[in-house]
């Protein structure tokens, strides 16, 4: 069982700074391991204990491990981090008296074979250390561990450039039952370096390690076998390469459908005759991130390939997919795991890393020996969110997207948040801010948001900016994403009561703002920072950059984003008890505001331009102007009217429409708010199970930045927001628009906030229930009502 700890289990309180953070265990590796060769290694240790006891162990590896105790899988890891934050998992093992065996399967993908971009890597290695028992009993480098290279693995296909390569498995070369010490060429592991969790390094040339160990921050990932799938198509084919063969109903062997369906859903064995080539299309009926598992007997010389796709393509060259639930006439193009049966009985194949998508294509080929497929199972995995939010209203169509958006968030949340599970599996700051806001409205669990803030803080470069995505062994800088990181810290400070975390990352927040402060010219305007100044995937914007956003350019949108960020940073400094720093941010904001009014405001249009020529315009710049709350008078209303009526305005796409919806609520333009939600309300009609990256053509069908309307339903329609740092007070300001009634339950760290409102002729009545210890105010019918803990009825 995985347990979470807060500090190093082996810190030595002696005066020797070179040894106080060392563990009584060593990093070890297979003696034949090389950095330039991809391979899978197994480590085993047999041991005895005299009496039943619970032992706590700590485990890590480079790049990954799967841990088994007495043949049972107990964990995977390590969590994604970097060299200064190399995570280890802790497990408590309840063991009976007698003999036991620990086994770890570790894998390493060399740089030549392109490992996952989200993984740092140095060299193949494994580590295990135990508490409460002699180090010679269990610890690597001290106990009698043995290791073997697990033959049969082969790099066969790169899934996508960012998610790295996949392994195939050849059953006739794989040492079955190695984890029980029964097969494989066993060798003594090579000792590398002592393990350590603090500042340490070379001491007289004795040791050096890049891995600075840190306790894992997250609970074990959710893992459960999924079911309820539908076999849509079974076809005899002539070749393994089916990527150019559309799926046609007329080619389907309909009598085979029921057999494959029973195999997939019920585990009924299925026999494939010799000299067969079949492809089977399976609809999982939802989007999944999962480890495929296959049990086979016989079939030597054949293969079973499981390919995953988010949807099938109508026109792959243009990225057109059409209705996501339809397959007729479409092409299946996916990423694959391939298993080559060894011909023996009951061979159990498992993928080392999860795959993702909605549709499977099974390609089964047999040679002279028939193949028995005993089972094909899908072990679902994602971050173990406990989704507690409930929403309801008089218009069921309005909330039809809710399960789609919730599923998107879950599929894009694992050891980090990620932009998408299929193509990249990278945590980008711009995406993550929106994912975190959705998380706050769905669950009380703050551990994944806290890790995101912490790990981005660790990504900062000498310039003071955070990296745009992290962890990642390839450095990328999107300067506007550093500003979104500041906003992310502000959100966390408001939605979660964790002031120590905010204090810890404020030096980084200040460093970011100093970088941008130094880019202000004598005219008071911001010059675009060096890097990829991405804002949104607007058609016509080069690489997603607003006009004049390239290095050194003067962009109205980037200036406005800095104004908005400074308004949040001012509040952060006030929370920190730093009034002078708050005033400093206010002064810069007001100076930049004056310059932006002079150079970008167009009185006739009632809008801020994107460029100094005042020839280009966007929703983006107006949204951030509204949200910064520093442009008074009638400008807010005029900006919102302009973007609603003018046709020569660049429109926000799925991602940046978060800020448009926020601006609609801030400006009390809920008519525009409801109109913008029509895109999400139509997703179900198009067969989507998750939110896409962009409208058609869309690369990714699962992009959690599109889940943000979940946040807006809570904060905009139901009207529930924090009204003080740490969510110590609540503000309830509902906007029912054309709804007759709305109700919901929203998680708070003290319990659940319940609210229900009814609209009668434009007048609202309702009920608000606050958990013990929470108070606040409600704004209804132009009245301000004091809320107390417990039941508050508003007539």
PDB file of C-alpha atoms in Angstrom, residues 117-259:
ATOM      1  CA  UNK A 117       9.615  14.379 -23.223  1.00  0.00           C
ATOM      2  CA  UNK A 118       8.029  14.705 -19.773  1.00  0.00           C
ATOM      3  CA  UNK A 119      10.741  12.494 -18.232  1.00  0.00           C
ATOM      4  CA  UNK A 120      14.166  13.544 -17.071  1.00  0.00           C
ATOM      5  CA  UNK A 121      16.670  10.718 -17.437  1.00  0.00           C
ATOM      6  CA  UNK A 122      20.318  10.147 -16.626  1.00  0.00           C
ATOM      7  CA  UNK A 123      21.098   6.428 -16.682  1.00  0.00           C
ATOM      8  CA  UNK A 124      19.330   3.105 -15.984  1.00  0.00           C
ATOM      9  CA  UNK A 125      19.057   2.625 -12.227  1.00  0.00           C
ATOM     10  CA  UNK A 126      16.956   1.227  -9.387  1.00  0.00           C
ATOM     11  CA  UNK A 127      16.726   2.001  -5.676  1.00  0.00           C
ATOM     12  CA  UNK A 128      14.967   0.428  -2.675  1.00  0.00           C
ATOM     13  CA  UNK A 129      15.506   1.271   0.995  1.00  0.00           C
ATOM     14  CA  UNK A 130      13.598   0.008   4.032  1.00  0.00           C
ATOM     15  CA  UNK A 131      12.904   1.388   7.482  1.00  0.00           C
ATOM     16  CA  UNK A 132      12.972  -0.608  10.709  1.00  0.00           C
ATOM     17  CA  UNK A 133      15.101  -3.502   9.461  1.00  0.00           C
ATOM     18  CA  UNK A 134      18.862  -3.858   8.933  1.00  0.00           C
ATOM     19  CA  UNK A 135      19.989  -2.339   5.643  1.00  0.00           C
ATOM     20  CA  UNK A 136      21.598  -5.684   4.743  1.00  0.00           C
ATOM     21  CA  UNK A 137      18.161  -7.269   4.696  1.00  0.00           C
ATOM     22  CA  UNK A 138      16.388  -5.273   1.960  1.00  0.00           C
ATOM     23  CA  UNK A 139      18.358  -2.250   0.744  1.00  0.00           C
ATOM     24  CA  UNK A 140      19.835  -2.143  -2.732  1.00  0.00           C
ATOM     25  CA  UNK A 141      23.607  -2.091  -2.653  1.00  0.00           C
ATOM     26  CA  UNK A 142      23.551  -3.888   0.703  1.00  0.00           C
ATOM     27  CA  UNK A 143      21.175  -6.870   0.433  1.00  0.00           C
ATOM     28  CA  UNK A 144      21.558  -9.862  -1.884  1.00  0.00           C
ATOM     29  CA  UNK A 145      19.630  -8.453  -4.853  1.00  0.00           C
ATOM     30  CA  UNK A 146      19.850 -10.120  -8.246  1.00  0.00           C
ATOM     31  CA  UNK A 147      19.005  -8.701 -11.650  1.00  0.00           C
ATOM     32  CA  UNK A 148      18.371  -9.855 -15.173  1.00  0.00           C
ATOM     33  CA  UNK A 149      17.771  -8.212 -18.513  1.00  0.00           C
ATOM     34  CA  UNK A 150      14.244  -9.061 -19.561  1.00  0.00           C
ATOM     35  CA  UNK A 151      14.706 -10.239 -23.120  1.00  0.00           C
ATOM     36  CA  UNK A 152      11.899 -10.132 -25.619  1.00  0.00           C
ATOM     37  CA  UNK A 153      11.310  -6.393 -25.411  1.00  0.00           C
ATOM     38  CA  UNK A 154      11.908  -4.405 -28.570  1.00  0.00           C
ATOM     39  CA  UNK A 155      11.385  -0.789 -29.584  1.00  0.00           C
ATOM     40  CA  UNK A 156       8.810  -1.106 -32.340  1.00  0.00           C
ATOM     41  CA  UNK A 157       6.968   2.158 -32.757  1.00  0.00           C
ATOM     42  CA  UNK A 158       7.176   5.720 -31.545  1.00  0.00           C
ATOM     43  CA  UNK A 159       3.696   6.515 -30.229  1.00  0.00           C
ATOM     44  CA  UNK A 160       4.014  10.275 -30.722  1.00  0.00           C
ATOM     45  CA  UNK A 161       7.075  12.486 -30.629  1.00  0.00           C
ATOM     46  CA  UNK A 162       6.345  13.757 -27.116  1.00  0.00           C
ATOM     47  CA  UNK A 163       5.056  10.539 -25.529  1.00  0.00           C
ATOM     48  CA  UNK A 164       8.052   8.494 -26.616  1.00  0.00           C
ATOM     49  CA  UNK A 165       8.550   5.039 -28.049  1.00  0.00           C
ATOM     50  CA  UNK A 166       6.624   1.858 -27.280  1.00  0.00           C
ATOM     51  CA  UNK A 167       7.963  -1.599 -26.498  1.00  0.00           C
ATOM     52  CA  UNK A 168       6.734  -4.755 -28.183  1.00  0.00           C
ATOM     53  CA  UNK A 169       7.132  -8.141 -26.457  1.00  0.00           C
ATOM     54  CA  UNK A 170       8.349 -11.386 -28.047  1.00  0.00           C
ATOM     55  CA  UNK A 171       7.015 -14.222 -25.922  1.00  0.00           C
ATOM     56  CA  UNK A 172       9.586 -16.773 -27.058  1.00  0.00           C
ATOM     57  CA  UNK A 173      12.416 -14.598 -25.715  1.00  0.00           C
ATOM     58  CA  UNK A 174      10.778 -13.277 -22.576  1.00  0.00           C
ATOM     59  CA  UNK A 175      11.869 -14.968 -19.289  1.00  0.00           C
ATOM     60  CA  UNK A 176       8.459 -15.891 -17.920  1.00  0.00           C
ATOM     61  CA  UNK A 177       8.178 -16.015 -14.099  1.00  0.00           C
ATOM     62  CA  UNK A 178      11.427 -14.082 -13.670  1.00  0.00           C
ATOM     63  CA  UNK A 179       9.827 -12.208 -10.759  1.00  0.00           C
ATOM     64  CA  UNK A 180       9.747 -15.507  -8.850  1.00  0.00           C
ATOM     65  CA  UNK A 181      13.423 -16.169  -9.517  1.00  0.00           C
ATOM     66  CA  UNK A 182      12.571 -19.096 -11.791  1.00  0.00           C
ATOM     67  CA  UNK A 183      14.032 -17.948 -15.135  1.00  0.00           C
ATOM     68  CA  UNK A 184      16.454 -15.458 -16.570  1.00  0.00           C
ATOM     69  CA  UNK A 185      20.197 -15.017 -16.355  1.00  0.00           C
ATOM     70  CA  UNK A 186      20.666 -13.616 -12.850  1.00  0.00           C
ATOM     71  CA  UNK A 187      23.556 -11.299 -12.068  1.00  0.00           C
ATOM     72  CA  UNK A 188      24.616  -9.169  -9.136  1.00  0.00           C
ATOM     73  CA  UNK A 189      23.616  -5.531  -9.696  1.00  0.00           C
ATOM     74  CA  UNK A 190      26.340  -2.965 -10.186  1.00  0.00           C
ATOM     75  CA  UNK A 191      26.481  -0.367  -7.401  1.00  0.00           C
ATOM     76  CA  UNK A 192      26.411   3.212  -8.711  1.00  0.00           C
ATOM     77  CA  UNK A 193      26.199   5.809  -5.938  1.00  0.00           C
ATOM     78  CA  UNK A 194      24.784   6.249  -2.449  1.00  0.00           C
ATOM     79  CA  UNK A 195      21.201   7.512  -2.473  1.00  0.00           C
ATOM     80  CA  UNK A 196      20.521  10.885  -0.909  1.00  0.00           C
ATOM     81  CA  UNK A 197      17.734  13.369  -0.357  1.00  0.00           C
ATOM     82  CA  UNK A 198      19.535  16.642   0.267  1.00  0.00           C
ATOM     83  CA  UNK A 199      22.458  18.679  -0.904  1.00  0.00           C
ATOM     84  CA  UNK A 200      25.331  16.297  -1.508  1.00  0.00           C
ATOM     85  CA  UNK A 201      27.772  15.474  -4.223  1.00  0.00           C
ATOM     86  CA  UNK A 202      31.372  14.554  -4.746  1.00  0.00           C
ATOM     87  CA  UNK A 203      33.435  13.858  -1.648  1.00  0.00           C
ATOM     88  CA  UNK A 204      37.032  13.138  -2.557  1.00  0.00           C
ATOM     89  CA  UNK A 205      35.857  11.464  -5.759  1.00  0.00           C
ATOM     90  CA  UNK A 206      33.892   8.835  -3.814  1.00  0.00           C
ATOM     91  CA  UNK A 207      30.383   9.481  -5.017  1.00  0.00           C
ATOM     92  CA  UNK A 208      28.217  11.711  -7.143  1.00  0.00           C
ATOM     93  CA  UNK A 209      24.525  11.496  -7.962  1.00  0.00           C
ATOM     94  CA  UNK A 210      22.187  13.657 -10.012  1.00  0.00           C
ATOM     95  CA  UNK A 211      19.103  12.263  -8.312  1.00  0.00           C
ATOM     96  CA  UNK A 212      18.132  14.409  -5.311  1.00  0.00           C
ATOM     97  CA  UNK A 213      15.426  12.340  -3.707  1.00  0.00           C
ATOM     98  CA  UNK A 214      12.136  13.776  -2.541  1.00  0.00           C
ATOM     99  CA  UNK A 215       8.983  12.077  -1.178  1.00  0.00           C
ATOM    100  CA  UNK A 216       6.176  11.506  -3.669  1.00  0.00           C
ATOM    101  CA  UNK A 217       3.461  14.137  -3.390  1.00  0.00           C
ATOM    102  CA  UNK A 218       0.486  12.265  -4.794  1.00  0.00           C
ATOM    103  CA  UNK A 219      -1.582   9.222  -3.819  1.00  0.00           C
ATOM    104  CA  UNK A 220      -1.509   6.069  -5.926  1.00  0.00           C
ATOM    105  CA  UNK A 221      -3.119   6.520  -9.305  1.00  0.00           C
ATOM    106  CA  UNK A 222      -6.607   5.124  -9.783  1.00  0.00           C
ATOM    107  CA  UNK A 223      -6.479   1.691 -11.396  1.00  0.00           C
ATOM    108  CA  UNK A 224      -9.558  -0.412 -12.169  1.00  0.00           C
ATOM    109  CA  UNK A 225     -10.584  -2.771 -14.944  1.00  0.00           C
ATOM    110  CA  UNK A 226     -13.075  -1.210 -17.326  1.00  0.00           C
ATOM    111  CA  UNK A 227     -15.919  -2.892 -19.209  1.00  0.00           C
ATOM    112  CA  UNK A 228     -19.003  -2.120 -21.266  1.00  0.00           C
ATOM    113  CA  UNK A 229     -17.279  -2.017 -24.648  1.00  0.00           C
ATOM    114  CA  UNK A 230     -18.813  -2.615 -28.065  1.00  0.00           C
ATOM    115  CA  UNK A 231     -17.299  -4.674 -30.886  1.00  0.00           C
ATOM    116  CA  UNK A 232     -18.290  -2.838 -34.072  1.00  0.00           C
ATOM    117  CA  UNK A 233     -16.459  -4.585 -36.872  1.00  0.00           C
ATOM    118  CA  UNK A 234     -14.600  -7.848 -37.619  1.00  0.00           C
ATOM    119  CA  UNK A 235     -12.870  -8.207 -40.966  1.00  0.00           C
ATOM    120  CA  UNK A 236     -10.511 -10.588 -42.751  1.00  0.00           C
ATOM    121  CA  UNK A 237      -7.589  -8.559 -44.167  1.00  0.00           C
ATOM    122  CA  UNK A 238      -4.609  -9.260 -46.387  1.00  0.00           C
ATOM    123  CA  UNK A 239      -2.043  -7.097 -44.630  1.00  0.00           C
ATOM    124  CA  UNK A 240      -1.137  -5.746 -41.228  1.00  0.00           C
ATOM    125  CA  UNK A 241      -1.062  -2.208 -42.599  1.00  0.00           C
ATOM    126  CA  UNK A 242      -4.735  -1.309 -42.432  1.00  0.00           C
ATOM    127  CA  UNK A 243      -4.157   2.448 -42.178  1.00  0.00           C
ATOM    128  CA  UNK A 244      -5.229   2.962 -45.810  1.00  0.00           C
ATOM    129  CA  UNK A 245      -8.207   0.594 -45.693  1.00  0.00           C
ATOM    130  CA  UNK A 246     -11.477   2.325 -44.772  1.00  0.00           C
ATOM    131  CA  UNK A 247     -13.926   0.464 -42.587  1.00  0.00           C
ATOM    132  CA  UNK A 248     -16.900  -0.683 -44.661  1.00  0.00           C
ATOM    133  CA  UNK A 249     -19.898  -2.503 -43.263  1.00  0.00           C
ATOM    134  CA  UNK A 250     -20.025  -4.780 -46.297  1.00  0.00           C
ATOM    135  CA  UNK A 251     -16.656  -6.308 -45.309  1.00  0.00           C
ATOM    136  CA  UNK A 252     -17.744  -7.143 -41.767  1.00  0.00           C
ATOM    137  CA  UNK A 253     -17.990 -10.814 -40.729  1.00  0.00           C
ATOM    138  CA  UNK A 254     -21.142 -10.223 -38.705  1.00  0.00           C
ATOM    139  CA  UNK A 255     -21.278 -13.716 -37.210  1.00  0.00           C
ATOM    140  CA  UNK A 256     -17.941 -13.059 -35.485  1.00  0.00           C
ATOM    141  CA  UNK A 257     -19.163  -9.957 -33.621  1.00  0.00           C
ATOM    142  CA  UNK A 258     -20.768 -11.819 -30.713  1.00  0.00           C
ATOM    143  CA  UNK A 259     -17.691 -14.010 -30.105  1.00  0.00           C
TER     144      UNK A 259
END
